[in-house]
Amino acid sequence: MRQVFQPSRPQSVVRGAAFIVSSAAVFSCVGAIVKALSHDIPVAMIVFFRSFFGMACLLPWIFRQPAFAVQSGRLRLHLLRALAGLSAMYCFFFALSRLKLAEAVVLNFTAPIFIGVLAFFWLGESIGRKTNIALIIGFIGVILIANPDTGVFRPAALIGLLSAMFAAVALVSIRRLSDTEPPPLIVFYFGVFASILSFPAAAMVWETLTWLQWGLAIAMGIMATMGQLLLTHGYASAPAGQVGFFQYSSVVFSALLGWFIW
């Protein structure tokens, strides 16, 4: 019989926020690697490498678990999470290849706005007044940083915004899965499904990589998994609608990386 996963620590908005801010810093580094690779490698290959190497680095953990611990009775929800996450990656990586790093991240991290709405209707989680105010301020900040006068709302930018909508579905799915699944298992199933689903598209545009590109691709996958584990812990630690807006911290990290590297 499938054992229900019980979080080892009580629910805490502060702890959830700390995990999510940490994940934002890691994902900003992943975004920088993606932007660097996208100049020479098709987006479809980057998505596959991110999924495959991210899954591969979790194999040592999987092999140490008893058979029942890695089984799941919620494969449909894992698949939905993978489809939404994969769609978000395709859109986000495309936006990264066409926009400045901070611009693409700003648009992607409008996801907390959608997260609050989804969490309310899907999970029945209430959104407090303070959270609503924070979401509104965050949205205004996004508009000010994006600045339409710079032309950020080009087709590539609209695809970046679409990535946020898919990401919101994936992140709320994580909150739902965390009721019964430990964070590493959620991330592992995502890697399995995403690798299988993304491989055909990658195979169609496959190109030979240099050693440096292989190194960056592997680092991207490992860091993305680290970020996902932190993110999953964050959404397992507190209601999605109350901690989702802390993802806006990624804008600061990405702006600093974009300035420092490019």
CSV table of N, CA and C in Angstrom, one decimal, residues 133-212:
chain,number,residue,atom,x,y,z
A,133,ILE,N,-1.9,42.4,-1.6
A,133,ILE,CA,-1.2,43.6,-1.8
A,133,ILE,C,0.2,43.4,-2.3
A,134,ALA,N,0.9,42.3,-1.8
A,134,ALA,CA,2.2,42.0,-2.3
A,134,ALA,C,2.2,41.6,-3.8
A,135,LEU,N,1.1,40.8,-4.2
A,135,LEU,CA,1.0,40.4,-5.6
A,135,LEU,C,0.8,41.6,-6.5
A,136,ILE,N,-0.1,42.6,-6.0
A,136,ILE,CA,-0.3,43.8,-6.8
A,136,ILE,C,1.0,44.6,-7.0
A,137,ILE,N,1.7,44.8,-5.9
A,137,ILE,CA,3.0,45.5,-5.9
A,137,ILE,C,3.9,44.8,-6.8
A,138,GLY,N,4.0,43.5,-6.7
A,138,GLY,CA,4.9,42.7,-7.6
A,138,GLY,C,4.6,42.9,-9.0
A,139,PHE,N,3.3,42.9,-9.4
A,139,PHE,CA,2.8,43.1,-10.8
A,139,PHE,C,3.2,44.4,-11.3
A,140,ILE,N,3.0,45.5,-10.5
A,140,ILE,CA,3.4,46.8,-10.9
A,140,ILE,C,4.9,46.9,-11.1
A,141,GLY,N,5.6,46.2,-10.2
A,141,GLY,CA,7.1,46.2,-10.4
A,141,GLY,C,7.5,45.6,-11.7
A,142,VAL,N,6.8,44.5,-12.0
A,142,VAL,CA,7.1,43.8,-13.3
A,142,VAL,C,6.9,44.7,-14.5
A,143,ILE,N,5.8,45.5,-14.4
A,143,ILE,CA,5.5,46.4,-15.5
A,143,ILE,C,6.5,47.5,-15.6
A,144,LEU,N,6.9,48.0,-14.5
A,144,LEU,CA,7.9,49.1,-14.5
A,144,LEU,C,9.3,48.6,-15.0
A,145,ILE,N,9.7,47.4,-14.6
A,145,ILE,CA,11.0,46.8,-15.0
A,145,ILE,C,10.9,46.4,-16.5
A,146,ALA,N,9.8,45.9,-16.9
A,146,ALA,CA,9.7,45.5,-18.3
A,146,ALA,C,9.7,46.7,-19.2
A,147,ASN,N,9.0,47.7,-18.8
A,147,ASN,CA,8.9,49.0,-19.5
A,147,ASN,C,8.5,48.8,-21.0
A,148,PRO,N,7.3,48.8,-21.4
A,148,PRO,CA,6.8,48.5,-22.7
A,148,PRO,C,7.5,49.4,-23.8
A,149,ASP,N,7.9,50.6,-23.4
A,149,ASP,CA,8.6,51.6,-24.3
A,149,ASP,C,9.8,51.0,-24.9
A,150,THR,N,10.4,50.0,-24.2
A,150,THR,CA,11.7,49.4,-24.8
A,150,THR,C,11.4,48.3,-25.8
A,151,GLY,N,10.1,48.0,-26.0
A,151,GLY,CA,9.8,47.0,-27.0
A,151,GLY,C,9.8,45.6,-26.4
A,152,VAL,N,9.7,45.5,-25.1
A,152,VAL,CA,9.8,44.2,-24.5
A,152,VAL,C,8.6,43.3,-24.8
A,153,PHE,N,7.5,43.9,-25.1
A,153,PHE,CA,6.3,43.1,-25.4
A,153,PHE,C,6.2,42.8,-26.9
A,154,ARG,N,7.3,42.3,-27.4
A,154,ARG,CA,7.4,41.7,-28.7
A,154,ARG,C,6.8,40.3,-28.7
A,155,PRO,N,6.7,39.6,-29.9
A,155,PRO,CA,6.2,38.2,-29.8
A,155,PRO,C,7.0,37.3,-28.9
A,156,ALA,N,8.3,37.5,-28.9
A,156,ALA,CA,9.1,36.7,-28.0
A,156,ALA,C,8.8,37.0,-26.5
A,157,ALA,N,8.4,38.2,-26.2
A,157,ALA,CA,8.0,38.6,-24.8
A,157,ALA,C,6.7,38.0,-24.5
A,158,LEU,N,5.8,37.9,-25.4
A,158,LEU,CA,4.5,37.3,-25.2
A,158,LEU,C,4.6,35.8,-24.9
A,159,ILE,N,5.6,35.2,-25.6
A,159,ILE,CA,5.9,33.8,-25.3
A,159,ILE,C,6.5,33.6,-23.9
A,160,GLY,N,7.3,34.6,-23.5
A,160,GLY,CA,7.8,34.6,-22.2
A,160,GLY,C,6.7,34.7,-21.1
A,161,LEU,N,5.7,35.5,-21.4
A,161,LEU,CA,4.6,35.6,-20.5
A,161,LEU,C,3.8,34.2,-20.5
A,162,LEU,N,3.7,33.6,-21.6
A,162,LEU,CA,3.0,32.3,-21.7
A,162,LEU,C,3.7,31.3,-20.9
A,163,SER,N,5.1,31.4,-20.8
A,163,SER,CA,5.8,30.4,-20.0
A,163,SER,C,5.5,30.6,-18.5
A,164,ALA,N,5.1,31.8,-18.1
A,164,ALA,CA,4.7,32.0,-16.7
A,164,ALA,C,3.4,31.3,-16.4
A,165,MET,N,2.5,31.3,-17.4
A,165,MET,CA,1.2,30.7,-17.2
A,165,MET,C,1.4,29.2,-17.0
A,166,PHE,N,2.2,28.6,-17.9
A,166,PHE,CA,2.5,27.1,-17.8
A,166,PHE,C,3.2,26.8,-16.4
A,167,ALA,N,4.1,27.7,-16.1
A,167,ALA,CA,4.9,27.5,-14.8
A,167,ALA,C,4.0,27.5,-13.6
A,168,ALA,N,3.0,28.4,-13.7
A,168,ALA,CA,2.0,28.4,-12.6
A,168,ALA,C,1.3,27.1,-12.4
A,169,VAL,N,0.9,26.5,-13.5
A,169,VAL,CA,0.2,25.2,-13.4
A,169,VAL,C,1.1,24.2,-12.8
A,170,ALA,N,2.4,24.2,-13.3
A,170,ALA,CA,3.4,23.2,-12.8
A,170,ALA,C,3.6,23.4,-11.3
A,171,LEU,N,3.7,24.6,-10.8
A,171,LEU,CA,4.0,24.9,-9.4
A,171,LEU,C,2.9,24.6,-8.5
A,172,VAL,N,1.7,24.8,-8.9
A,172,VAL,CA,0.5,24.5,-8.1
A,172,VAL,C,0.4,23.0,-8.1
A,173,SER,N,0.7,22.3,-9.2
A,173,SER,CA,0.8,20.8,-9.2
A,173,SER,C,1.7,20.3,-8.1
A,174,ILE,N,2.9,21.0,-8.0
A,174,ILE,CA,3.8,20.5,-7.0
A,174,ILE,C,3.2,20.6,-5.6
A,175,ARG,N,2.5,21.7,-5.3
A,175,ARG,CA,1.8,21.8,-4.0
A,175,ARG,C,0.9,20.7,-3.8
A,176,ARG,N,0.1,20.3,-4.8
A,176,ARG,CA,-0.8,19.2,-4.7
A,176,ARG,C,-0.1,17.9,-4.5
A,177,LEU,N,1.0,17.6,-5.3
A,177,LEU,CA,1.7,16.4,-5.2
A,177,LEU,C,2.4,16.3,-3.8
A,178,SER,N,2.8,17.4,-3.2
A,178,SER,CA,3.6,17.3,-2.0
A,178,SER,C,2.8,16.7,-0.8
A,179,ASP,N,1.5,16.5,-1.0
A,179,ASP,CA,0.7,15.9,0.0
A,179,ASP,C,1.1,14.5,0.3
A,180,THR,N,1.6,13.8,-0.8
A,180,THR,CA,1.9,12.4,-0.7
A,180,THR,C,3.3,12.0,-1.2
A,181,GLU,N,4.0,13.0,-1.9
A,181,GLU,CA,5.2,12.6,-2.5
A,181,GLU,C,6.4,13.5,-1.9
A,182,PRO,N,7.5,12.9,-1.6
A,182,PRO,CA,8.7,13.6,-1.1
A,182,PRO,C,9.3,14.4,-2.3
A,183,PRO,N,9.9,15.6,-2.0
A,183,PRO,CA,10.4,16.5,-3.1
A,183,PRO,C,11.3,15.8,-4.1
A,184,PRO,N,12.3,15.0,-3.7
A,184,PRO,CA,13.1,14.3,-4.7
A,184,PRO,C,12.4,13.5,-5.7
A,185,LEU,N,11.3,12.8,-5.2
A,185,LEU,CA,10.5,11.9,-6.1
A,185,LEU,C,9.7,12.8,-7.1
A,186,ILE,N,9.2,13.9,-6.7
A,186,ILE,CA,8.5,14.8,-7.6
A,186,ILE,C,9.4,15.3,-8.7
A,187,VAL,N,10.6,15.7,-8.3
A,187,VAL,CA,11.6,16.2,-9.3
A,187,VAL,C,12.0,15.1,-10.2
A,188,PHE,N,12.2,13.9,-9.7
A,188,PHE,CA,12.6,12.7,-10.5
A,188,PHE,C,11.6,12.4,-11.5
A,189,TYR,N,10.3,12.3,-11.1
A,189,TYR,CA,9.3,11.9,-12.1
A,189,TYR,C,9.2,13.0,-13.2
A,190,PHE,N,9.4,14.3,-12.8
A,190,PHE,CA,9.4,15.3,-13.8
A,190,PHE,C,10.5,15.1,-14.8
A,191,GLY,N,11.7,14.7,-14.3
A,191,GLY,CA,12.8,14.5,-15.2
A,191,GLY,C,12.6,13.3,-16.1
A,192,VAL,N,12.0,12.3,-15.6
A,192,VAL,CA,11.7,11.1,-16.5
A,192,VAL,C,10.7,11.5,-17.6
A,193,PHE,N,9.5,12.0,-17.2
A,193,PHE,CA,8.5,12.4,-18.2
A,193,PHE,C,9.0,13.4,-19.2
A,194,ALA,N,9.7,14.5,-18.7
A,194,ALA,CA,10.2,15.5,-19.5
A,194,ALA,C,11.3,15.1,-20.5
A,195,SER,N,12.1,14.1,-20.0
A,195,SER,CA,13.2,13.6,-20.9
A,195,SER,C,12.5,12.8,-22.1
A,196,ILE,N,11.6,12.0,-21.7
A,196,ILE,CA,10.9,11.2,-22.8
A,196,ILE,C,10.2,12.0,-23.8
A,197,LEU,N,9.4,13.0,-23.3
A,197,LEU,CA,8.6,13.9,-24.1
A,197,LEU,C,9.5,14.8,-25.0
A,198,SER,N,10.6,15.3,-24.4
A,198,SER,CA,11.4,16.3,-25.2
A,198,SER,C,12.4,15.6,-26.1
A,199,PHE,N,12.7,14.3,-26.0
A,199,PHE,CA,13.8,13.7,-26.8
A,199,PHE,C,13.4,13.7,-28.3
A,200,PRO,N,12.2,13.4,-28.8
A,200,PRO,CA,11.9,13.4,-30.2
A,200,PRO,C,12.3,14.8,-30.9
A,201,ALA,N,11.8,15.9,-30.3
A,201,ALA,CA,12.1,17.2,-30.8
A,201,ALA,C,13.6,17.5,-30.9
A,202,ALA,N,14.3,17.0,-29.8
A,202,ALA,CA,15.8,17.3,-29.8
A,202,ALA,C,16.5,16.4,-30.8
A,203,ALA,N,16.0,15.2,-31.1
A,203,ALA,CA,16.6,14.3,-32.1
A,203,ALA,C,16.5,14.9,-33.5
A,204,MET,N,15.4,15.6,-33.7
A,204,MET,CA,15.2,16.2,-35.1
A,204,MET,C,16.2,17.3,-35.4
A,205,VAL,N,16.7,18.0,-34.4
A,205,VAL,CA,17.6,19.1,-34.6
A,205,VAL,C,19.0,18.9,-34.0
A,206,TRP,N,19.3,17.6,-33.8
A,206,TRP,CA,20.6,17.3,-33.0
A,206,TRP,C,21.8,17.8,-33.7
A,207,GLU,N,22.7,18.4,-32.9
A,207,GLU,CA,24.0,18.9,-33.4
A,207,GLU,C,25.1,18.5,-32.5
A,208,THR,N,26.3,18.4,-33.1
A,208,THR,CA,27.5,18.0,-32.3
A,208,THR,C,27.9,19.1,-31.3
A,209,LEU,N,28.2,18.7,-30.1
A,209,LEU,CA,28.5,19.7,-29.1
A,209,LEU,C,30.0,19.7,-28.8
A,210,THR,N,30.6,20.8,-28.4
A,210,THR,CA,32.0,20.9,-28.0
A,210,THR,C,32.0,20.4,-26.5
A,211,TRP,N,33.3,20.2,-26.0
A,211,TRP,CA,33.4,19.8,-24.6
A,211,TRP,C,32.9,20.8,-23.7
A,212,LEU,N,33.1,22.1,-24.0
A,212,LEU,CA,32.6,23.2,-23.2
A,212,LEU,C,31.1,23.2,-23.1
